[in-house]
Short mmCIF file of C-alpha atoms in Angstrom, two decimals:
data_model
loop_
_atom_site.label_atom_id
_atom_site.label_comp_id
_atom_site.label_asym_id
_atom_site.label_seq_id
_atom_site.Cartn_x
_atom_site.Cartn_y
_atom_site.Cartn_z
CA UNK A 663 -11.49 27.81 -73.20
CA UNK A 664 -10.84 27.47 -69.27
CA UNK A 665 -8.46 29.01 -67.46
CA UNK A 666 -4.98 27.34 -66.38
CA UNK A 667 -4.86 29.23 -63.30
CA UNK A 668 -7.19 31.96 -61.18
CA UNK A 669 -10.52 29.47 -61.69
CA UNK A 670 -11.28 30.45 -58.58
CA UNK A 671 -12.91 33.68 -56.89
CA UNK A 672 -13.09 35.07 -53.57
CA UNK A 673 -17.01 35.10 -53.48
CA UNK A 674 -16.68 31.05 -54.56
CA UNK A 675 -13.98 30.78 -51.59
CA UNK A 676 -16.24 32.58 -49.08
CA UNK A 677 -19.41 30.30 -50.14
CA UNK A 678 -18.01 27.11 -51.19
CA UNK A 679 -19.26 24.25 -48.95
CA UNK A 680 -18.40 20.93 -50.79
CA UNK A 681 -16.25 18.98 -49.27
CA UNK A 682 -12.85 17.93 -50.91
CA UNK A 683 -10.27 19.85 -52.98
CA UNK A 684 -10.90 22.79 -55.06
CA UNK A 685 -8.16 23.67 -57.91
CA UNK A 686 -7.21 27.63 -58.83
CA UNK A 687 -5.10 26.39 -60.87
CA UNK A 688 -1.23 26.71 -61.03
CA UNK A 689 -0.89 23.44 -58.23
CA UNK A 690 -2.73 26.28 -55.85
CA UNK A 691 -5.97 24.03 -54.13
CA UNK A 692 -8.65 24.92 -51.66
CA UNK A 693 -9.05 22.23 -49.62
CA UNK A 694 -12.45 21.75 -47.52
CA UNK A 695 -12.88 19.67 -44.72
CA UNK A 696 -15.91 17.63 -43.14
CA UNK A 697 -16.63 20.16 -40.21
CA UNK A 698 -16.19 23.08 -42.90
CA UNK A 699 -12.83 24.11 -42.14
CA UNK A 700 -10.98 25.40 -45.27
CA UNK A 701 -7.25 25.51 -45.67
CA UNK A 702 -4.64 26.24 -49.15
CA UNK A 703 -2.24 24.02 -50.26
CA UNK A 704 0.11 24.28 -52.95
CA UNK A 705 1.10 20.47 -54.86
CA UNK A 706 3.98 20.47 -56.68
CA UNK A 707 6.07 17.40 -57.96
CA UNK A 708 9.71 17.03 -56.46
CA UNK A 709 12.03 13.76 -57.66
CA UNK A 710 8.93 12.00 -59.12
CA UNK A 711 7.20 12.21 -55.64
CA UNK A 712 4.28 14.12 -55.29
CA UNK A 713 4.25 16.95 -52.21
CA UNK A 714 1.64 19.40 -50.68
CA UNK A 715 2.90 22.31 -48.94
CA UNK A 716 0.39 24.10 -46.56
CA UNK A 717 -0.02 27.52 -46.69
CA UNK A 718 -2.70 28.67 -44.14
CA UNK A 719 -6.38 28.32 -43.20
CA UNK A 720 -8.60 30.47 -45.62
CA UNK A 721 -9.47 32.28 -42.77
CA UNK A 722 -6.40 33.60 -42.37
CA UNK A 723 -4.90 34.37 -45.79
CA UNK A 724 -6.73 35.14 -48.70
CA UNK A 725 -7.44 34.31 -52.02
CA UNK A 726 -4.76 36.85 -53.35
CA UNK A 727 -1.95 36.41 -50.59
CA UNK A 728 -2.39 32.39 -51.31
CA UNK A 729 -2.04 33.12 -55.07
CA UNK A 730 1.05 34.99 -54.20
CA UNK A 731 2.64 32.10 -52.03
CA UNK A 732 1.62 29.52 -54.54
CA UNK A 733 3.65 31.96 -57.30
CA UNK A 734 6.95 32.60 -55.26
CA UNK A 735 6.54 28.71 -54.78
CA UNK A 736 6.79 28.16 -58.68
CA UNK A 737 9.72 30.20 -59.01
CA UNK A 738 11.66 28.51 -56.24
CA UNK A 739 10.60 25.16 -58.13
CA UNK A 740 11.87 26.65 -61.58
CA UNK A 741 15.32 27.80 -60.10
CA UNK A 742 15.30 23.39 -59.20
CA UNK A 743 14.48 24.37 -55.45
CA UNK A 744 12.24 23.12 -52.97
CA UNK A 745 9.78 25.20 -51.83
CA UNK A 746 9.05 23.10 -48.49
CA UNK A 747 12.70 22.83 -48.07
CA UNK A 748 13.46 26.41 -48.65
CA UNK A 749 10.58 27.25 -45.78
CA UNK A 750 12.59 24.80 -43.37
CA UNK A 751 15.35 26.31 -43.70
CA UNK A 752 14.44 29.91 -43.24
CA UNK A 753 12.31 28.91 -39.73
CA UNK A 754 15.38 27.43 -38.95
CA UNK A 755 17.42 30.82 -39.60
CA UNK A 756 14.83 32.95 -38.23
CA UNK A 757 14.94 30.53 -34.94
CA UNK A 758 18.96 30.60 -35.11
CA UNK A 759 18.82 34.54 -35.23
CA UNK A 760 16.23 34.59 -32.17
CA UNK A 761 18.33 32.51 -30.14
CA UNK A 762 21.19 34.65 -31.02
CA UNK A 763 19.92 37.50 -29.95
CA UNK A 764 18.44 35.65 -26.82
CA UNK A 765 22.10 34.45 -26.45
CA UNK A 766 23.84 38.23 -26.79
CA UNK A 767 20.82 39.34 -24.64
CA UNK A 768 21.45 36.99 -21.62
CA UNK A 769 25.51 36.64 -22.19
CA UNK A 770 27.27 33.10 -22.82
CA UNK A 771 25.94 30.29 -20.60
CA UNK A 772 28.70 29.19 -18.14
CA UNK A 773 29.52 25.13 -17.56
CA UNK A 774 29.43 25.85 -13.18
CA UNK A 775 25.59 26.87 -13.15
CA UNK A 776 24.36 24.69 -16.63
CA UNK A 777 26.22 21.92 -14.61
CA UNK A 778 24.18 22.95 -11.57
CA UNK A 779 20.57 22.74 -13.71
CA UNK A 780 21.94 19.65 -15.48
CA UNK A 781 22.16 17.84 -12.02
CA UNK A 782 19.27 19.38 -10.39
CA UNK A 783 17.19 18.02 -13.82
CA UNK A 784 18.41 14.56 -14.05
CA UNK A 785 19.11 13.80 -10.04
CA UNK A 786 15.41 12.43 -9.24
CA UNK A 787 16.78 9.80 -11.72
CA UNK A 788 19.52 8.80 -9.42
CA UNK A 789 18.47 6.85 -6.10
CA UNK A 790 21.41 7.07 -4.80
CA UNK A 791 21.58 10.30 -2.74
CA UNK A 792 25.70 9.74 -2.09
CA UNK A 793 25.85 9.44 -6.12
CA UNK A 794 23.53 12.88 -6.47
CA UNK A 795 26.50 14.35 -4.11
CA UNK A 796 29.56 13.04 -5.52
CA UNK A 797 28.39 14.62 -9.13
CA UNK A 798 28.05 18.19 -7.19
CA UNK A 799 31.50 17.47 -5.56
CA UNK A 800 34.16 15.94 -8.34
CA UNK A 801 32.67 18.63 -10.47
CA UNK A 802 32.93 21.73 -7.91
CA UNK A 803 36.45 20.29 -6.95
CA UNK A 804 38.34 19.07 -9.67
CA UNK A 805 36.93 20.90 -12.62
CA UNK A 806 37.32 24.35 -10.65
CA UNK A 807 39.06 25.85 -13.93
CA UNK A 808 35.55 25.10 -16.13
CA UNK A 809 33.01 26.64 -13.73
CA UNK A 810 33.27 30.82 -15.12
CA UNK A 811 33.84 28.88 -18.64
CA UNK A 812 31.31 29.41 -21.50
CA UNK A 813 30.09 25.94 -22.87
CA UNK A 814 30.80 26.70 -25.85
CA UNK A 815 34.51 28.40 -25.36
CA UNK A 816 35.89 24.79 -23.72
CA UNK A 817 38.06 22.69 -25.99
CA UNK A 818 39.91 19.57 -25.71
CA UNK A 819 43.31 21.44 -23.46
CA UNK A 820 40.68 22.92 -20.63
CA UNK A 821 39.19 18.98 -20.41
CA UNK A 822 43.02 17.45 -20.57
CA UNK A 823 44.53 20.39 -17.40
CA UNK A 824 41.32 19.41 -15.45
CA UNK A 825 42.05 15.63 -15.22
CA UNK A 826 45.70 15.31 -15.68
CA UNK A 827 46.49 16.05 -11.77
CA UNK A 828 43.79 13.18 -10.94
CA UNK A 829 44.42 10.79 -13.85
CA UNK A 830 46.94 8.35 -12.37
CA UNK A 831 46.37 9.20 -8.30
CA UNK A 832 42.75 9.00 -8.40
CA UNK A 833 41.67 7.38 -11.77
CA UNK A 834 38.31 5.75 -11.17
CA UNK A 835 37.18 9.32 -9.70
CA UNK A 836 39.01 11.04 -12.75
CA UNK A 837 37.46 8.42 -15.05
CA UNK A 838 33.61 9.27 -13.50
CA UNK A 839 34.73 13.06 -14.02
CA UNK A 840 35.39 12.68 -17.93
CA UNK A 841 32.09 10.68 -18.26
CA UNK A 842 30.03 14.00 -16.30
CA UNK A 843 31.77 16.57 -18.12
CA UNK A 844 30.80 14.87 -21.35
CA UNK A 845 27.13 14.03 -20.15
CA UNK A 846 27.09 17.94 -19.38
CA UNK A 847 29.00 19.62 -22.39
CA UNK A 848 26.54 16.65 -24.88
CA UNK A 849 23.44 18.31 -22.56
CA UNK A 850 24.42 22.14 -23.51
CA UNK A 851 24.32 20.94 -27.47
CA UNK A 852 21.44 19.73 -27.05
CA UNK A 853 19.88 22.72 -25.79
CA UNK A 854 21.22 25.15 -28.30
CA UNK A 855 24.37 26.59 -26.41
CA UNK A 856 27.05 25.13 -28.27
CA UNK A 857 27.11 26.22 -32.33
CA UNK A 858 28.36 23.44 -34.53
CA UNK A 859 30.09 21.80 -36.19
CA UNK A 860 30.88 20.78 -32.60
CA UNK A 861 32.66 17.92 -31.15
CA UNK A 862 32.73 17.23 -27.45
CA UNK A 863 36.38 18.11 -26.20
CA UNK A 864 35.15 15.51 -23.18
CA UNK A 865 35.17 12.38 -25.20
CA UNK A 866 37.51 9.47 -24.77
CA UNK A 867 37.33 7.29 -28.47
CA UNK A 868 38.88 8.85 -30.95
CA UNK A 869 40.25 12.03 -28.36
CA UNK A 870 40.89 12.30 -25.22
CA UNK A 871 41.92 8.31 -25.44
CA UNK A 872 45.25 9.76 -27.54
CA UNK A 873 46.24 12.68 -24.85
CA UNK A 874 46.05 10.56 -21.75
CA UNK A 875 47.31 7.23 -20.35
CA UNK A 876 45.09 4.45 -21.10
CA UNK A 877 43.83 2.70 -17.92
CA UNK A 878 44.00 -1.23 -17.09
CA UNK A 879 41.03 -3.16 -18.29
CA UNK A 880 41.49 -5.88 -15.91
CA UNK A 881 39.39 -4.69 -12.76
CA UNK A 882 39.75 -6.19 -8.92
CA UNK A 883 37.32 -7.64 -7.76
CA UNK A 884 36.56 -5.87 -4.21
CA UNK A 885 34.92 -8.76 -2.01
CA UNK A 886 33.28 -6.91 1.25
CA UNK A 887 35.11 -8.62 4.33
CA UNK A 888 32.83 -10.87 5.46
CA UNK A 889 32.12 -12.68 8.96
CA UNK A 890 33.31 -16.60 8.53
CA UNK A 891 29.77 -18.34 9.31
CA UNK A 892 30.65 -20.25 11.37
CA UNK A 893 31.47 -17.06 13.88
CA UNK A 894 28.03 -15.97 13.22
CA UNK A 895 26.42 -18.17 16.02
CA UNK A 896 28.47 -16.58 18.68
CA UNK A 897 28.63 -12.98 17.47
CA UNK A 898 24.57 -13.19 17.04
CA UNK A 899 24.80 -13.91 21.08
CA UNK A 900 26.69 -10.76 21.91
CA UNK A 901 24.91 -8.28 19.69
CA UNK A 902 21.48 -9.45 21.16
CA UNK A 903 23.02 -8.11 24.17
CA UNK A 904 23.60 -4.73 22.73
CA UNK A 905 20.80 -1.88 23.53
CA UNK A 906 21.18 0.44 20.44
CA UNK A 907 18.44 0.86 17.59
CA UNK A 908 21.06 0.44 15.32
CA UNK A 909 22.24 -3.14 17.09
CA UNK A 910 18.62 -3.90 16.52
CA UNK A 911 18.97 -3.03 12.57
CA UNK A 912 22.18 -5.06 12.46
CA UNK A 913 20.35 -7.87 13.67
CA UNK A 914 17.27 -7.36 11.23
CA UNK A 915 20.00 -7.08 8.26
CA UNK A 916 21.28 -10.72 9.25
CA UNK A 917 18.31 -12.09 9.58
CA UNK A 918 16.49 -10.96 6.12
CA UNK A 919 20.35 -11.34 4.56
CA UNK A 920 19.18 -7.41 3.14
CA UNK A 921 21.82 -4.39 2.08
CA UNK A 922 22.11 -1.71 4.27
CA UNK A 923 19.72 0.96 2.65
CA UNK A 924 16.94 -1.35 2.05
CA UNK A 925 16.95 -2.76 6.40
CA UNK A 926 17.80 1.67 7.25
CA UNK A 927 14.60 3.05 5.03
CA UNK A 928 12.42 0.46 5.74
CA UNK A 929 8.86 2.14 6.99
CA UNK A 930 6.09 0.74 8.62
CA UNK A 931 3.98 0.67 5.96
CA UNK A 932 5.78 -1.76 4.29
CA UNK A 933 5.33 -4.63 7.08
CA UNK A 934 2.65 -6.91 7.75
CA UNK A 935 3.85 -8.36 11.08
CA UNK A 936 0.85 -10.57 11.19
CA UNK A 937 1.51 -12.40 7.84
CA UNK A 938 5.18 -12.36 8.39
CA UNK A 939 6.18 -10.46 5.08
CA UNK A 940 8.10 -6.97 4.69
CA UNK A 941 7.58 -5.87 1.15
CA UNK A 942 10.70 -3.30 -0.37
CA UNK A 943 9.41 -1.94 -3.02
CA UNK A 944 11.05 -1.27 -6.67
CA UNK A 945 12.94 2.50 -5.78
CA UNK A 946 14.41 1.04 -3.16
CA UNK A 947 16.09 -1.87 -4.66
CA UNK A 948 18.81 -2.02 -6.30
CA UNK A 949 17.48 -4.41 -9.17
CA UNK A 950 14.33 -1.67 -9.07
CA UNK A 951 11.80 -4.96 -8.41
CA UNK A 952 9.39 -5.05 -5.59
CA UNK A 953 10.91 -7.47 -3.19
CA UNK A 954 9.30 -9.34 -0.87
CA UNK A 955 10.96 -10.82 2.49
CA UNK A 956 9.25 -13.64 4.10
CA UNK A 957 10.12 -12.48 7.99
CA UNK A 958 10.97 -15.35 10.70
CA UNK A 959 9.72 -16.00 13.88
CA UNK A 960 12.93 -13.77 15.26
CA UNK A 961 12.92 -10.89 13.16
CA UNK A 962 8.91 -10.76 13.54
CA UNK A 963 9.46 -10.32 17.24
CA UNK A 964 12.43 -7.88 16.72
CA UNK A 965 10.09 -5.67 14.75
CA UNK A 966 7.51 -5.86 17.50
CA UNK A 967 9.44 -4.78 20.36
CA UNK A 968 10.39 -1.83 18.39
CA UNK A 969 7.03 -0.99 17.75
CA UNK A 970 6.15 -0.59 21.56
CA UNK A 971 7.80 2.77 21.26
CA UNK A 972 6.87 3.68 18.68
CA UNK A 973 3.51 4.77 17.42
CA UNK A 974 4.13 2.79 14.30
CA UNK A 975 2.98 5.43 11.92
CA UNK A 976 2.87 4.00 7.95
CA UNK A 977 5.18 6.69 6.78
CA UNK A 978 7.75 6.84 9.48
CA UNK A 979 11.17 5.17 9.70
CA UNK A 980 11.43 1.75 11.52
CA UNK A 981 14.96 3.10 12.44
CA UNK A 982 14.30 6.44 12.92
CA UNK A 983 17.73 8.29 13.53
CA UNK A 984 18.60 11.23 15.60
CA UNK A 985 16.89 14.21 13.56
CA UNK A 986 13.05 14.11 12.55
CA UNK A 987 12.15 12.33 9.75
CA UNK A 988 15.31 10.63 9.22
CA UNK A 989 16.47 7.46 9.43
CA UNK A 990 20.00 5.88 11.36
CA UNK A 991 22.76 7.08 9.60
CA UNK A 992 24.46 4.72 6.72
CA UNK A 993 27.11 4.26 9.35
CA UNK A 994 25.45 3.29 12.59
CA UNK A 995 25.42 -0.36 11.51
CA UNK A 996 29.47 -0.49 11.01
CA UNK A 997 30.09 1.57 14.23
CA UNK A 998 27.98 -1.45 15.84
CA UNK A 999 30.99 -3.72 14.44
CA UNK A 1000 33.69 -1.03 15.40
CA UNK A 1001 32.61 -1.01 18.86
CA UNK A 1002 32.14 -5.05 19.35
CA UNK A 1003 36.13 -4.60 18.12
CA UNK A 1004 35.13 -6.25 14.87
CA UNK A 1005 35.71 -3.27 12.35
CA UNK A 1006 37.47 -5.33 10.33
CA UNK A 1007 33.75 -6.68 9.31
CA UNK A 1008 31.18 -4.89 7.26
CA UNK A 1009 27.75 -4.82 6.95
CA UNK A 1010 27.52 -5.42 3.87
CA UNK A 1011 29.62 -8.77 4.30
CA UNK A 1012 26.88 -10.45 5.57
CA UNK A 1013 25.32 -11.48 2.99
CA UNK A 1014 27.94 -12.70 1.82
CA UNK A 1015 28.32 -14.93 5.28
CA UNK A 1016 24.22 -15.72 4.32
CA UNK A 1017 25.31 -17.04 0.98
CA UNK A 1018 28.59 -18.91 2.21
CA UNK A 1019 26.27 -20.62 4.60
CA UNK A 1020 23.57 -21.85 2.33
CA UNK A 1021 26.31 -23.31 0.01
CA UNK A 1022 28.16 -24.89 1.88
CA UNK A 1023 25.69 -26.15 4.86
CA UNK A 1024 22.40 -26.45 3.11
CA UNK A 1025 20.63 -28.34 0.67
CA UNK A 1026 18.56 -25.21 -0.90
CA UNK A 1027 18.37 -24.86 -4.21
CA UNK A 1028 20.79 -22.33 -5.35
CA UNK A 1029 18.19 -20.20 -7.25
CA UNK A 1030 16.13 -20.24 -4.33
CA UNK A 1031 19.18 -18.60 -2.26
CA UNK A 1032 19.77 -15.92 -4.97
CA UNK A 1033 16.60 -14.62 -4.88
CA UNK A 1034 16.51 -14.37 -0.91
CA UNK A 1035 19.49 -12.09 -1.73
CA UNK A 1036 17.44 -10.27 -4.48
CA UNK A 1037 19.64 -10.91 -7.15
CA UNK A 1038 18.53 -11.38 -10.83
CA UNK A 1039 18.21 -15.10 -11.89
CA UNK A 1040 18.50 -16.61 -15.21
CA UNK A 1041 18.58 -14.50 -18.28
CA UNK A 1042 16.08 -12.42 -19.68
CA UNK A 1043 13.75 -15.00 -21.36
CA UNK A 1044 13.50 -17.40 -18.45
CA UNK A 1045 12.35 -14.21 -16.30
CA UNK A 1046 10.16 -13.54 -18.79
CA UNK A 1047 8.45 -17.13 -18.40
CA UNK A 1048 8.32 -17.70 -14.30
CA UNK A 1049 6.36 -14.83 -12.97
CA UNK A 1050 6.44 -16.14 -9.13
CA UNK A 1051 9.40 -14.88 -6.32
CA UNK A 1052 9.57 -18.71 -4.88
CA UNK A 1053 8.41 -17.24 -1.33
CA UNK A 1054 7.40 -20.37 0.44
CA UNK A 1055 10.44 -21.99 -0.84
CA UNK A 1056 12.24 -18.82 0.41
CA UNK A 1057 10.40 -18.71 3.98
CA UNK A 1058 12.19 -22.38 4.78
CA UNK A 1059 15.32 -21.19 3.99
CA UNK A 1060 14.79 -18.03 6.20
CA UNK A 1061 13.60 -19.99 9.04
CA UNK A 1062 16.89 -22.38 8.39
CA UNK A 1063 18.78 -19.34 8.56
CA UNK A 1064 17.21 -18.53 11.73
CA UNK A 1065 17.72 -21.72 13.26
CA UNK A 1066 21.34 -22.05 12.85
CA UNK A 1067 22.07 -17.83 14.11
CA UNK A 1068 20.08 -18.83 17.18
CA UNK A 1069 21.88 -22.12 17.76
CA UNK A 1070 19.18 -24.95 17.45
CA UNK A 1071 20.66 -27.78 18.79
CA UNK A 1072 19.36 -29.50 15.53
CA UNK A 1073 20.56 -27.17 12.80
CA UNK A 1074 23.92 -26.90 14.79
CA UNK A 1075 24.83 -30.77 15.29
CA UNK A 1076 23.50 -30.81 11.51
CA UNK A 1077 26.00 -28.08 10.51
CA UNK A 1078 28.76 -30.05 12.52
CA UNK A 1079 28.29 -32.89 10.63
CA UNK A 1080 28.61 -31.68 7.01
CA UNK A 1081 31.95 -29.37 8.33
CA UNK A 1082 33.43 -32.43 9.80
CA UNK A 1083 32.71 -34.55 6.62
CA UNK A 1084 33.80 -31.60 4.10
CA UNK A 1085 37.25 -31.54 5.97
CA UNK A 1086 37.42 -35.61 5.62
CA UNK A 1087 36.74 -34.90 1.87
#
């Protein structure tokens, strides 16, 4: 009669080549791959579902250690545990117990310098360098009392004293703060810091939404102050007549209708002054899509006179500002406007002017217009579907554009016309 269990010996073990699986006996199996590799694995049945639990090449462990795993496996099986289970879980002690002792090794980590690797991880992410800074700041100016704290010590009180001075005086900056600590406090759970059961003192549903004043849903909308267009004419004259670089990137920003970061990091490598086309691409935009800008006759010769001083390396600034390999400051453009006495302006308005003109003076089609001002048009599917930027259709507009700033005698009387007709109406 064969044996139940034990078939196998340690001289088979050593010389068995056959590929496939190779019972002892007692759901103990030597199994033996295609490039001779041999492994143990014990098979078991758990809730009618049939499970192999690996127990280590034969190189490794031997015939009698595997017989021995395979036996405290039956046991754990006949007390109605299960064995792969069981292992989980004492990994995960063992791990819990190293980190523990890691932990009361190192000390409790602190919420100022995880907050300080938490930005310094995720701030490549952000492409806005003021938002990178106004992280570092709210956090290392309103949330003072958190910095020496341990992660895992802070509870819903510590989150509540840090933005109840701010809540009602400075709310959307209070509101950001509440988001970051929670992004932070979530970040140290992740990695192991905080013990749970755990709930983040930070959150607003359910929490923090009971201990402080609810804030009104209905938003403002904050419309830039813009230029009326039909001033634009006249104030294009008198900033032509200005000398500064940054007069010069003013102009540029009119003339492409572009935001302030994408006319103040433009490089050299990204125009082709002989084709007419500046290409942003995606990092800098705020839709993160390569845009391209078909350039006009005026802007073409703008760029040129710039590059006779310059020697028009591909990596430098177009607008290089005061120290090396920077560009003009965010605010050089506005302190243009300050100094013409029209501070009252911004930058930033002027594409709103752009878009003011086109729909109300033109006759281009209003997709066509959004997409000179990089904006996303139609939903999801329909961008999906058209795969082309409309840039011929969006070089006539430009050159429209540049027409009526530099006061054609065509594109003005045309312009009269349709204001003297809309005022009829």
């Amino acid at each position: 009669m064969s044996r139940s269990i034990h078939k196998l010996t340690a001289r088979r073990v050593e010389t068995e080549k056959r590929v496939g699986k190779h019972s002892d006996g007692g759901g103990l199996w030597l199994f033996i791959t295609k490039d001779g590799s041999k492994r143990w694995v014990f098979t078991y049945e758990r809730n009618k579902k049939r499970r192999e639990m690996g127990l280590g090449p034969a190189s490794d462990v031997g015939l009698g250690k595997a017989r021995d795993l395979a036996s405290a496996a039956r046991e754990l099986l006949a007390q109605g545990i299960d064995p792969i289970e069981a292992r989980r879980a004492a990994e995960a002690e063992a791990e819990e117990a190293a980190r523990q002792a890691e932990r009361e090794r190192v000390g409790p980590v602190l919420f100022g310098p995880f907050a300080d690797d938490y930005i310094d991880t995720h701030e490549e992410g952000w492409k806005n360098p003021k938002h990178r800074q106004q992280w570092r700041n709210t956090i290392k100016t309103h949330a003072v009392s958190l910095l020496e704290m341990p992660v895992q010590d802070i509870l819903v009180d510590d989150v509540v004293a840090v933005l109840k001075p701010i809540w009602r005086t400075v709310p959307e900056t209070a509101s950001r703060l509440r988001g970051r600590i929670e992004n932070i406090l979530d970040a140290a759970k992740a990695s192991k810091h905080i013990q749970g059961p755990w709930e983040n003192p930070a959150r607003w549903r359910g929490n923090l939404s009971h201990l402080l004043p609810k804030r009104r849903t209905k938003k403002q909308v904050r419309h830039h102050p813009a230029m009326p267009f039909e001033e634009l004419p006249a104030f294009w004259k008198r900033l032509r007549a200005r000398p500064a670089l940054a007069a010069r990137a003013l102009e540029l920003t009119i003339l492409c209708a572009t935001r302030t970061n994408e006319t103040l990091r433009m490089r050299w490598s990204e125009v082709d002054l002989d084709a007419g086309v500046w290409t942003v691409p995606a990092e800098r935009m705020k839709m993160e899509v390569e845009h391209r800008i078909p350039l006009c006759n005026a802007a073409v010769t703008l760029l040129r006179d710039i590059a006779r001083n310059s020697n028009c390396d591909p990596s430098d600034f177009v607008f290089k500002g005061g120290k090396a390999g920077k560009p003009l400051s965010q605010m050089a453009m506005t302190m243009v406007l300050r100094r013409m006495k029209l501070g009252h302006f911004t930058v930033h308005g002027m594409r709103s002017s752009f878009r003011d003109y086109m729909g109300e003076m033109s006759d281009h089609p209003e997709s066509v217009v959004e997409q000179a001002l990089a904006h996303q048009v139609g939903d999801e599917t329909s961008r999906a579907y058209r795969r082309g930027d409309a840039f011929l259709k969006r070089r006539v507009l430009m050159n429209d554009w540049e027409a009526y700033l530099l006061g054609s005698r065509k594109r003005t009387a045309r312009v009269t016309k349709i204001a003297k007709s809309a005022k009829a109406a």
